[in-house]
Amino acid sequence: MKNAKGIPVQLLYNLVLPLIGLASLPVWLAAFAVRPKLAKGLGQRLGFLPKSLRETIQAAPRPRVWLHAASVGEIAAIAPVARQLHDRNPQWSLLVSTMTQSGQEQAKRQIPFAAATLLLPLDFYGAARRVLNVAEPQLVAIAETELWPNFARQVKRHGSQLALINGRMSERSFSRYRRLQPLIRRLLERFDLLAVQTEKDQERFQALGANPQRVKVIGNVKFDVPVETDLEPLRAELRLAPDRPVWVAGSTRPGEEAIVVEAFQQVLAAQPSALLILAVRHLERIKEIQRLLGERRLAYALRSRVAKELLDFPVILVDTMGELAKFYGLANVAFVGGSLMPFGGHNPLEPAAWGVPVLVGPHTEHFSQAVAALTAAGGAQVVTQASDLAQAVIRLLADSREAKRRGGKARDVVAASQGGAVETVEMLQKLMLIKQWAGEVRRWRQESLAQAPRPAAVEKLPEDWPEW
């Protein structure tokens, strides 16, 4: 496929991308100087895996399935899929990649049975090829909207099946991709399966050029969120009295903590014993939040030191990774951040799965389906400012029966919408079988000229193969 001037769009992409990288190099060097952690894993991002990681991947038995999730939020989407894949096919090796170090750490916690975790290579032509030469996966499954032209091209050149799971396409992303439609159309044509969340997502992917026979509406696999049953060790560690009212504000983003703290000061006036458990989305902002709490004269304990603290603080500031879901289980009410400011929102299903009433801001584009279902059922409420937030929290902390009723509605929505992970896994298994069967059929056609016995795989292939 070519642009108006006759230049193949993939070639144009590969010419422009390195130029952008070179132009932004001074910015990245300055960022590395200020925050050296950003440079960690740079070799992996360029396709040069450390020897130990390379040996680990190469030692993993075949077949290998590569699951990719951008960061912490997307790991929540692939974790139930990974668990189902592992339980049903323990002989398969799972490789998990992310775009961020925090996502990689979360992957190790939520998918500990993965053979290896790595950082996705940058979408330069050679980087993706180098990593795929090491990984040699039979199937690559990408979560949500991680659409990388070179990576997808190299996956198919390696003969691997390529799937998008829990796919979504927001209106903003759709508008952006339409400007690059020749490139995006070619990219989407490479996918053997696009398992998307809603019919609207299906329409948008097809409008961008995806093969309609390969786009399947599955639902949001994040509804398959697991919950732990025993919270008593955590409650004991926090020395949390059973009757103490708890508000958890999770995954907050810049600009939201000030609103949450202002609202909490109003909550304390009505409920002096209330506890706020505040979990920012990115831990590198902890010192900034500590300064904010100091300015507002709110005493706090860091989660990492709470076992050593003796005083009864009104705020616990979470400075650890991977515990937010359990904290939601302790809550009487939860606010899910990234939604008061235009960040698109974070996962409201984690508190909902615990039967906790949910509060969100107006910016929830990334979880529009889940928020719509929760609000329609009465399990979630949209707030827009500190006063709204404070009033909603005060009301739910004061009326435990209403909080339990609304929390029950939220949990019912999650339970009624589960099953997407199982259906996704069944489709991924089908892709793996199709690859196996297709190989048998090709060998039969090449070797026999109809003289050898007809393999059973011929009858197993779907009618619309190779379309799906």
Short mmCIF file of C-alpha atoms in Angstrom, two decimals:
data_model
loop_
_atom_site.label_atom_id
_atom_site.label_comp_id
_atom_site.label_asym_id
_atom_site.label_seq_id
_atom_site.Cartn_x
_atom_site.Cartn_y
_atom_site.Cartn_z
CA MET A 1 0.00 0.00 0.00
CA LYS A 2 1.34 3.42 -1.01
CA ASN A 3 0.68 7.04 -0.15
CA ALA A 4 -0.31 9.72 -2.65
CA LYS A 5 3.30 10.13 -3.82
CA GLY A 6 3.74 6.42 -4.45
CA ILE A 7 5.97 5.71 -1.43
CA PRO A 8 5.06 2.50 0.44
CA VAL A 9 3.61 3.57 3.78
CA GLN A 10 5.66 1.02 5.74
CA LEU A 11 8.86 2.36 4.15
CA LEU A 12 7.80 5.93 4.89
CA TYR A 13 7.11 4.94 8.51
CA ASN A 14 10.57 3.36 8.80
CA LEU A 15 12.20 6.47 7.37
CA VAL A 16 10.34 8.95 9.58
CA LEU A 17 10.52 7.05 12.88
CA PRO A 18 14.35 7.12 13.22
CA LEU A 19 14.35 10.82 12.32
CA ILE A 20 11.90 11.49 15.13
CA GLY A 21 14.11 9.45 17.45
CA LEU A 22 17.21 11.45 16.50
CA ALA A 23 15.39 14.76 16.86
CA SER A 24 14.20 13.85 20.36
CA LEU A 25 17.58 12.45 21.47
CA PRO A 26 18.66 15.62 23.38
CA VAL A 27 15.38 15.54 25.32
CA TRP A 28 15.91 11.88 26.25
CA LEU A 29 19.53 12.45 27.27
CA ALA A 30 18.43 15.30 29.54
CA ALA A 31 15.69 13.11 31.00
CA PHE A 32 18.17 10.27 31.62
CA ALA A 33 20.47 12.73 33.43
CA VAL A 34 17.68 13.95 35.70
CA ARG A 35 16.09 10.52 36.23
CA PRO A 36 18.62 7.73 35.61
CA LYS A 37 15.90 5.08 36.15
CA LEU A 38 14.47 6.01 32.76
CA ALA A 39 17.57 4.57 31.09
CA LYS A 40 17.11 1.21 32.79
CA GLY A 41 16.28 -1.42 30.21
CA LEU A 42 17.29 0.77 27.26
CA GLY A 43 19.18 -2.14 25.70
CA GLN A 44 16.04 -4.28 25.81
CA ARG A 45 14.04 -1.50 24.17
CA LEU A 46 16.53 -1.48 21.32
CA GLY A 47 16.22 -5.24 20.91
CA PHE A 48 19.40 -6.29 22.75
CA LEU A 49 18.33 -8.70 25.49
CA PRO A 50 20.65 -9.38 28.44
CA LYS A 51 22.38 -12.73 28.19
CA SER A 52 20.56 -14.15 31.21
CA LEU A 53 17.15 -13.16 29.83
CA ARG A 54 18.02 -14.46 26.37
CA GLU A 55 19.07 -17.82 27.83
CA THR A 56 15.91 -18.00 29.96
CA ILE A 57 13.69 -17.44 26.93
CA GLN A 58 15.57 -19.90 24.75
CA ALA A 59 15.34 -22.55 27.47
CA ALA A 60 11.55 -22.17 27.68
CA PRO A 61 9.79 -25.16 26.07
CA ARG A 62 7.77 -24.72 22.90
CA PRO A 63 5.14 -23.77 22.00
CA ARG A 64 5.62 -20.24 23.29
CA VAL A 65 2.88 -17.64 23.66
CA TRP A 66 3.91 -13.99 23.95
CA LEU A 67 1.45 -11.74 25.82
CA HIS A 68 1.97 -7.98 25.71
CA ALA A 69 0.43 -5.31 27.95
CA ALA A 70 1.47 -1.67 28.00
CA SER A 71 1.65 -1.15 31.76
CA VAL A 72 -0.01 -1.81 35.12
CA GLY A 73 -3.59 -1.27 33.94
CA GLU A 74 -3.25 -3.55 30.94
CA ILE A 75 -1.63 -6.25 33.05
CA ALA A 76 -5.00 -6.43 34.84
CA ALA A 77 -6.53 -7.29 31.46
CA ILE A 78 -4.14 -10.07 30.48
CA ALA A 79 -3.67 -11.60 33.94
CA PRO A 80 -6.95 -13.61 33.91
CA VAL A 81 -6.24 -14.62 30.30
CA ALA A 82 -2.72 -15.71 31.24
CA ARG A 83 -4.04 -17.72 34.18
CA GLN A 84 -6.58 -19.52 32.00
CA LEU A 85 -3.99 -20.22 29.31
CA HIS A 86 -1.57 -21.62 31.88
CA ASP A 87 -4.17 -23.78 33.63
CA ARG A 88 -5.50 -25.23 30.38
CA ASN A 89 -2.15 -25.58 28.62
CA PRO A 90 0.60 -26.05 31.23
CA GLN A 91 2.92 -27.31 28.49
CA TRP A 92 2.93 -23.86 26.83
CA SER A 93 5.54 -21.28 27.86
CA LEU A 94 4.23 -17.77 28.47
CA LEU A 95 6.39 -14.73 27.75
CA VAL A 96 5.07 -11.40 29.04
CA SER A 97 6.21 -7.98 27.83
CA THR A 98 5.32 -4.46 28.95
CA MET A 99 6.24 -0.92 27.99
CA THR A 100 7.22 0.20 31.49
CA GLN A 101 9.35 -1.00 34.38
CA SER A 102 6.38 -0.70 36.76
CA GLY A 103 4.32 -2.84 34.39
CA GLN A 104 7.09 -5.44 34.33
CA GLU A 105 7.16 -5.56 38.13
CA GLN A 106 3.37 -5.92 38.21
CA ALA A 107 3.56 -8.71 35.63
CA LYS A 108 5.99 -10.65 37.81
CA ARG A 109 3.54 -10.36 40.71
CA GLN A 110 0.31 -11.15 38.85
CA ILE A 111 1.71 -13.69 36.37
CA PRO A 112 4.44 -15.44 38.38
CA PHE A 113 4.18 -18.59 36.25
CA ALA A 114 5.42 -16.76 33.12
CA ALA A 115 8.65 -18.21 31.74
CA ALA A 116 10.07 -14.70 31.29
CA THR A 117 9.11 -11.02 31.45
CA LEU A 118 10.69 -8.41 29.21
CA LEU A 119 10.29 -4.88 27.87
CA LEU A 120 8.73 -4.54 24.42
CA PRO A 121 11.31 -3.34 21.89
CA LEU A 122 10.83 0.10 20.40
CA ASP A 123 9.14 -0.06 17.02
CA PHE A 124 12.34 0.35 15.03
CA TYR A 125 12.72 -2.16 12.22
CA GLY A 126 15.68 -4.08 13.62
CA ALA A 127 14.70 -4.00 17.30
CA ALA A 128 11.53 -6.05 16.93
CA ARG A 129 13.26 -8.54 14.62
CA ARG A 130 16.12 -9.16 17.08
CA VAL A 131 13.80 -9.98 19.97
CA LEU A 132 11.50 -12.17 17.87
CA ASN A 133 14.53 -14.12 16.65
CA VAL A 134 15.19 -15.02 20.29
CA ALA A 135 11.59 -15.53 21.45
CA GLU A 136 10.30 -17.47 18.41
CA PRO A 137 6.67 -17.43 19.64
CA GLN A 138 3.94 -19.42 17.94
CA LEU A 139 1.35 -16.84 19.04
CA VAL A 140 1.56 -13.17 20.03
CA ALA A 141 -1.42 -11.62 21.84
CA ILE A 142 -1.46 -7.85 22.42
CA ALA A 143 -3.76 -6.15 24.94
CA GLU A 144 -6.13 -3.28 24.17
CA THR A 145 -4.65 -0.68 21.75
CA GLU A 146 -0.95 -1.46 21.44
CA LEU A 147 -0.68 -1.11 17.66
CA TRP A 148 2.94 -1.11 16.43
CA PRO A 149 3.45 -1.50 12.66
CA ASN A 150 6.99 -2.91 12.65
CA PHE A 151 6.34 -5.29 15.51
CA ALA A 152 3.19 -6.65 13.85
CA ARG A 153 5.00 -7.01 10.53
CA GLN A 154 7.89 -8.91 12.08
CA VAL A 155 5.52 -11.18 14.02
CA LYS A 156 3.90 -12.28 10.77
CA ARG A 157 7.25 -12.61 8.98
CA HIS A 158 8.23 -15.06 11.72
CA GLY A 159 5.13 -17.11 10.89
CA SER A 160 3.42 -16.44 14.23
CA GLN A 161 -0.29 -15.96 14.84
CA LEU A 162 -1.15 -12.40 15.90
CA ALA A 163 -4.12 -11.44 18.08
CA LEU A 164 -5.46 -8.35 19.80
CA ILE A 165 -7.23 -9.17 23.07
CA ASN A 166 -9.56 -6.98 25.11
CA GLY A 167 -9.30 -4.54 22.22
CA ARG A 168 -10.75 -1.08 22.54
CA MET A 169 -10.79 2.00 20.36
CA SER A 170 -11.78 5.32 21.97
CA GLU A 171 -13.20 8.13 19.88
CA ARG A 172 -9.99 10.10 20.34
CA SER A 173 -7.80 7.18 19.24
CA PHE A 174 -10.11 6.51 16.31
CA SER A 175 -9.80 10.11 15.10
CA ARG A 176 -6.01 9.97 15.45
CA TYR A 177 -5.67 6.66 13.63
CA ARG A 178 -7.90 7.81 10.76
CA ARG A 179 -5.23 10.37 9.86
CA LEU A 180 -2.83 7.43 9.40
CA GLN A 181 -5.35 5.09 7.78
CA PRO A 182 -3.12 3.66 5.00
CA LEU A 183 -0.57 2.56 7.61
CA ILE A 184 -3.19 1.42 10.14
CA ARG A 185 -5.15 -0.52 7.52
CA ARG A 186 -2.03 -2.48 6.57
CA LEU A 187 -1.28 -3.04 10.26
CA LEU A 188 -4.78 -4.34 11.06
CA GLU A 189 -4.71 -6.67 8.06
CA ARG A 190 -1.88 -8.56 9.75
CA PHE A 191 -4.04 -9.59 12.73
CA ASP A 192 -5.51 -13.08 12.71
CA LEU A 193 -7.92 -12.12 15.50
CA LEU A 194 -9.17 -8.88 17.04
CA ALA A 195 -11.17 -9.72 20.18
CA VAL A 196 -12.77 -6.41 21.18
CA GLN A 197 -14.84 -5.19 24.10
CA THR A 198 -17.93 -3.64 22.47
CA GLU A 199 -19.81 -3.36 19.20
CA LYS A 200 -18.66 0.26 18.98
CA ASP A 201 -15.05 -0.94 19.15
CA GLN A 202 -15.87 -3.46 16.45
CA GLU A 203 -17.27 -0.73 14.18
CA ARG A 204 -14.22 1.48 14.65
CA PHE A 205 -11.68 -1.27 13.98
CA GLN A 206 -13.55 -2.29 10.85
CA ALA A 207 -13.79 1.32 9.70
CA LEU A 208 -9.99 1.54 9.99
CA GLY A 209 -9.57 -1.49 7.74
CA ALA A 210 -9.75 -4.62 9.92
CA ASN A 211 -11.16 -7.74 8.26
CA PRO A 212 -14.77 -8.04 9.58
CA GLN A 213 -14.43 -11.84 9.76
CA ARG A 214 -11.59 -11.51 12.23
CA VAL A 215 -13.18 -8.97 14.61
CA LYS A 216 -15.06 -10.66 17.44
CA VAL A 217 -16.96 -8.90 20.26
CA ILE A 218 -15.98 -10.65 23.52
CA GLY A 219 -16.58 -8.10 26.28
CA ASN A 220 -14.13 -6.66 28.77
CA VAL A 221 -11.93 -9.33 30.35
CA LYS A 222 -11.22 -6.95 33.22
CA PHE A 223 -14.62 -7.99 34.59
CA ASP A 224 -12.91 -11.31 35.37
CA VAL A 225 -10.99 -9.62 38.17
CA PRO A 226 -9.99 -12.06 40.95
CA VAL A 227 -10.52 -11.19 44.61
CA GLU A 228 -8.77 -12.61 47.63
CA THR A 229 -10.92 -13.94 50.43
CA ASP A 230 -8.68 -13.40 53.46
CA LEU A 231 -8.02 -9.77 54.31
CA GLU A 232 -7.47 -10.33 58.01
CA PRO A 233 -3.64 -10.40 57.81
CA LEU A 234 -3.66 -7.00 56.09
CA ARG A 235 -6.24 -5.61 58.50
CA ALA A 236 -4.15 -6.82 61.44
CA GLU A 237 -0.96 -5.36 59.97
CA LEU A 238 -2.66 -1.97 59.63
CA ARG A 239 -4.15 -2.39 63.12
CA LEU A 240 -7.48 -1.44 61.59
CA ALA A 241 -10.48 -1.64 63.90
CA PRO A 242 -13.46 -3.48 62.33
CA ASP A 243 -15.74 -0.47 62.73
CA ARG A 244 -13.33 2.20 61.46
CA PRO A 245 -14.69 3.92 58.32
CA VAL A 246 -12.23 3.56 55.41
CA TRP A 247 -12.07 5.51 52.17
CA VAL A 248 -9.64 4.27 49.53
CA ALA A 249 -8.61 6.68 46.76
CA GLY A 250 -6.72 4.63 44.18
CA SER A 251 -4.67 5.33 41.04
CA THR A 252 -4.79 9.10 41.50
CA ARG A 253 -3.07 11.31 38.94
CA PRO A 254 -1.59 14.86 39.02
CA GLY A 255 -4.12 17.42 40.16
CA GLU A 256 -6.40 14.87 41.79
CA GLU A 257 -4.64 14.41 45.12
CA ALA A 258 -5.31 18.04 46.07
CA ILE A 259 -9.02 17.49 45.39
CA VAL A 260 -9.04 14.23 47.35
CA VAL A 261 -7.25 15.80 50.31
CA GLU A 262 -9.61 18.81 50.30
CA ALA A 263 -12.58 16.44 50.27
CA PHE A 264 -11.06 14.31 53.04
CA GLN A 265 -10.70 17.30 55.32
CA GLN A 266 -14.46 17.79 54.94
CA VAL A 267 -14.98 14.08 55.63
CA LEU A 268 -12.94 14.31 58.84
CA ALA A 269 -15.15 17.13 60.07
CA ALA A 270 -18.14 14.78 59.80
CA GLN A 271 -16.33 11.50 60.61
CA PRO A 272 -13.28 12.22 62.83
CA SER A 273 -12.26 8.55 62.92
CA ALA A 274 -12.23 8.14 59.13
CA LEU A 275 -9.13 6.72 57.45
CA LEU A 276 -7.99 7.68 53.95
CA ILE A 277 -5.82 5.16 52.12
CA LEU A 278 -4.29 7.12 49.26
CA ALA A 279 -2.59 5.23 46.41
CA VAL A 280 -1.07 7.36 43.65
CA ARG A 281 -0.78 5.87 40.17
CA HIS A 282 2.97 6.49 39.85
CA LEU A 283 5.18 5.97 42.89
CA GLU A 284 7.76 8.51 41.76
CA ARG A 285 5.24 11.18 42.86
CA ILE A 286 5.24 10.06 46.51
CA LYS A 287 7.43 12.94 47.73
CA GLU A 288 5.15 15.42 45.98
CA ILE A 289 2.14 13.98 47.84
CA GLN A 290 4.04 14.00 51.12
CA ARG A 291 4.60 17.74 50.66
CA LEU A 292 0.90 18.22 49.90
CA LEU A 293 -0.15 16.39 53.07
CA GLY A 294 2.36 18.43 55.07
CA GLU A 295 1.00 21.69 53.68
CA ARG A 296 -2.55 20.61 54.59
CA ARG A 297 -1.38 19.56 58.08
CA LEU A 298 -2.60 15.99 57.66
CA ALA A 299 -0.58 13.40 59.55
CA TYR A 300 0.16 10.28 57.53
CA ALA A 301 2.00 6.98 57.62
CA LEU A 302 3.78 5.46 54.65
CA ARG A 303 2.48 2.00 53.83
CA SER A 304 6.03 0.60 53.91
CA ARG A 305 6.46 1.81 57.51
CA VAL A 306 2.96 1.35 58.87
CA ALA A 307 3.89 -1.78 60.85
CA LYS A 308 6.51 0.28 62.72
CA GLU A 309 4.29 3.28 63.43
CA LEU A 310 2.53 3.52 66.77
CA LEU A 311 0.34 6.56 66.21
CA ASP A 312 -3.18 6.45 64.77
CA PHE A 313 -2.84 8.46 61.55
CA PRO A 314 -5.82 9.67 59.46
CA VAL A 315 -3.97 8.93 56.19
CA ILE A 316 -2.00 5.95 54.92
CA LEU A 317 0.03 6.88 51.84
CA VAL A 318 0.70 3.78 49.76
CA ASP A 319 4.32 3.66 48.62
CA THR A 320 4.34 -0.01 47.58
CA MET A 321 3.32 -1.78 44.37
CA GLY A 322 0.69 -4.44 43.79
CA GLU A 323 -1.48 -3.98 46.89
CA LEU A 324 -4.21 -1.64 45.69
CA ALA A 325 -6.71 -4.42 44.94
CA LYS A 326 -6.45 -5.69 48.52
CA PHE A 327 -6.82 -2.18 49.94
CA TYR A 328 -10.06 -1.82 47.99
CA GLY A 329 -11.26 -4.88 49.87
CA LEU A 330 -10.91 -2.97 53.15
CA ALA A 331 -12.88 0.04 51.94
CA ASN A 332 -16.36 1.24 52.78
CA VAL A 333 -16.19 3.46 49.70
CA ALA A 334 -13.65 3.81 46.88
CA PHE A 335 -12.69 6.60 44.52
CA VAL A 336 -10.92 5.50 41.32
CA GLY A 337 -8.57 8.15 39.97
CA GLY A 338 -7.46 9.30 36.57
CA SER A 339 -11.05 10.44 36.15
CA LEU A 340 -11.32 13.90 37.75
CA MET A 341 -8.70 15.09 35.28
CA PRO A 342 -8.71 14.13 31.57
CA PHE A 343 -6.60 10.95 31.84
CA GLY A 344 -9.34 8.55 30.70
CA GLY A 345 -9.85 6.85 34.06
CA HIS A 346 -8.61 3.64 35.65
CA ASN A 347 -10.22 0.32 36.48
CA PRO A 348 -13.42 0.71 38.58
CA LEU A 349 -13.99 -3.04 38.54
CA GLU A 350 -11.34 -3.76 41.18
CA PRO A 351 -13.33 -2.16 44.04
CA ALA A 352 -16.65 -3.23 42.47
CA ALA A 353 -15.58 -6.89 42.58
CA TRP A 354 -15.22 -6.55 46.37
CA GLY A 355 -18.76 -5.18 46.70
CA VAL A 356 -17.51 -1.65 47.40
CA PRO A 357 -19.48 1.37 46.09
CA VAL A 358 -17.45 3.26 43.51
CA LEU A 359 -16.93 6.97 42.89
CA VAL A 360 -15.35 8.26 39.68
CA GLY A 361 -14.84 11.58 37.96
CA PRO A 362 -16.32 12.55 34.57
CA HIS A 363 -13.29 11.43 32.50
CA THR A 364 -13.66 7.66 32.16
CA GLU A 365 -13.24 7.10 28.42
CA HIS A 366 -10.91 4.12 28.90
CA PHE A 367 -13.53 2.32 30.99
CA SER A 368 -16.73 3.77 29.54
CA GLN A 369 -18.47 0.39 29.24
CA ALA A 370 -17.73 -0.61 32.84
CA VAL A 371 -18.63 2.81 34.28
CA ALA A 372 -21.89 2.92 32.31
CA ALA A 373 -22.89 -0.51 33.59
CA LEU A 374 -21.99 0.31 37.19
CA THR A 375 -23.75 3.68 37.25
CA ALA A 376 -26.87 2.28 35.56
CA ALA A 377 -27.10 -0.39 38.27
CA GLY A 378 -26.51 2.10 41.09
CA GLY A 379 -23.10 0.71 42.02
CA ALA A 380 -21.13 3.78 40.94
CA GLN A 381 -21.54 7.55 41.07
CA VAL A 382 -19.89 10.29 39.05
CA VAL A 383 -18.51 13.30 40.95
CA THR A 384 -16.95 16.43 39.49
CA GLN A 385 -15.30 18.41 42.31
CA ALA A 386 -14.13 18.26 45.91
CA SER A 387 -17.49 19.16 47.42
CA ASP A 388 -19.31 16.45 45.42
CA LEU A 389 -16.67 13.93 46.36
CA ALA A 390 -16.80 14.83 50.04
CA GLN A 391 -20.60 14.69 50.22
CA ALA A 392 -20.70 11.28 48.51
CA VAL A 393 -18.06 9.83 50.85
CA ILE A 394 -19.69 11.29 53.97
CA ARG A 395 -23.08 9.89 52.97
CA LEU A 396 -21.75 6.38 52.34
CA LEU A 397 -19.60 6.28 55.48
CA ALA A 398 -22.56 7.41 57.58
CA ASP A 399 -25.08 4.98 56.06
CA SER A 400 -23.58 1.49 56.09
CA ARG A 401 -26.79 -0.12 54.79
CA GLU A 402 -26.82 2.14 51.73
CA ALA A 403 -23.11 1.52 51.17
CA LYS A 404 -23.65 -2.25 51.29
CA ARG A 405 -26.65 -2.00 48.96
CA ARG A 406 -24.73 -0.02 46.37
CA GLY A 407 -21.66 -2.19 46.79
CA GLY A 408 -23.81 -5.26 46.19
CA LYS A 409 -25.11 -3.71 42.96
CA ALA A 410 -21.54 -3.10 41.85
CA ARG A 411 -20.53 -6.69 42.60
CA ASP A 412 -23.58 -8.01 40.72
CA VAL A 413 -22.52 -6.07 37.60
CA VAL A 414 -19.06 -7.61 37.73
CA ALA A 415 -20.42 -11.13 38.24
CA ALA A 416 -22.94 -10.78 35.39
CA SER A 417 -20.27 -9.58 32.95
CA GLN A 418 -17.62 -12.21 33.62
CA GLY A 419 -16.55 -14.87 31.15
CA GLY A 420 -14.61 -12.81 28.64
CA ALA A 421 -11.29 -14.29 29.71
CA VAL A 422 -12.51 -17.85 29.10
CA GLU A 423 -13.89 -16.99 25.65
CA THR A 424 -10.68 -15.15 24.77
CA VAL A 425 -8.57 -18.14 25.77
CA GLU A 426 -10.75 -20.46 23.70
CA MET A 427 -10.16 -18.24 20.66
CA LEU A 428 -6.40 -18.12 21.28
CA GLN A 429 -6.32 -21.90 21.58
CA LYS A 430 -8.21 -22.09 18.29
CA LEU A 431 -5.57 -19.91 16.66
CA MET A 432 -2.86 -22.22 17.91
CA LEU A 433 -4.72 -25.27 16.60
CA ILE A 434 -5.39 -23.62 13.25
CA LYS A 435 -1.68 -22.96 12.92
CA GLN A 436 -0.91 -26.59 13.71
CA TRP A 437 -3.63 -27.96 11.40
CA ALA A 438 -2.75 -25.57 8.58
CA GLY A 439 0.84 -26.75 8.75
CA GLU A 440 -0.30 -30.36 8.44
CA VAL A 441 -2.50 -29.50 5.45
CA ARG A 442 0.30 -27.59 3.68
CA ARG A 443 2.72 -30.47 4.18
CA TRP A 444 0.13 -32.91 2.83
CA ARG A 445 -0.52 -30.77 -0.24
CA GLN A 446 3.18 -30.29 -0.92
CA GLU A 447 4.22 -33.89 -0.35
CA SER A 448 1.42 -36.03 -1.63
CA LEU A 449 -0.35 -34.79 -4.76
CA ALA A 450 -3.35 -36.51 -3.13
CA GLN A 451 -1.57 -39.88 -2.95
CA ALA A 452 -0.98 -39.81 0.81
CA PRO A 453 -3.92 -40.32 3.19
CA ARG A 454 -5.97 -37.16 3.76
CA PRO A 455 -5.01 -35.74 7.22
CA ALA A 456 -7.75 -35.26 9.78
CA ALA A 457 -6.69 -31.61 10.03
CA VAL A 458 -8.32 -30.93 6.66
CA GLU A 459 -11.73 -31.53 8.22
CA LYS A 460 -10.93 -29.48 11.33
CA LEU A 461 -10.09 -26.20 9.63
CA PRO A 462 -12.91 -23.61 9.86
CA GLU A 463 -14.87 -22.92 6.69
CA ASP A 464 -13.64 -19.32 6.61
CA TRP A 465 -9.95 -20.30 7.02
CA PRO A 466 -7.59 -18.58 6.29
CA GLU A 467 -9.90 -15.59 6.96
CA TRP A 468 -10.07 -16.61 10.60
#
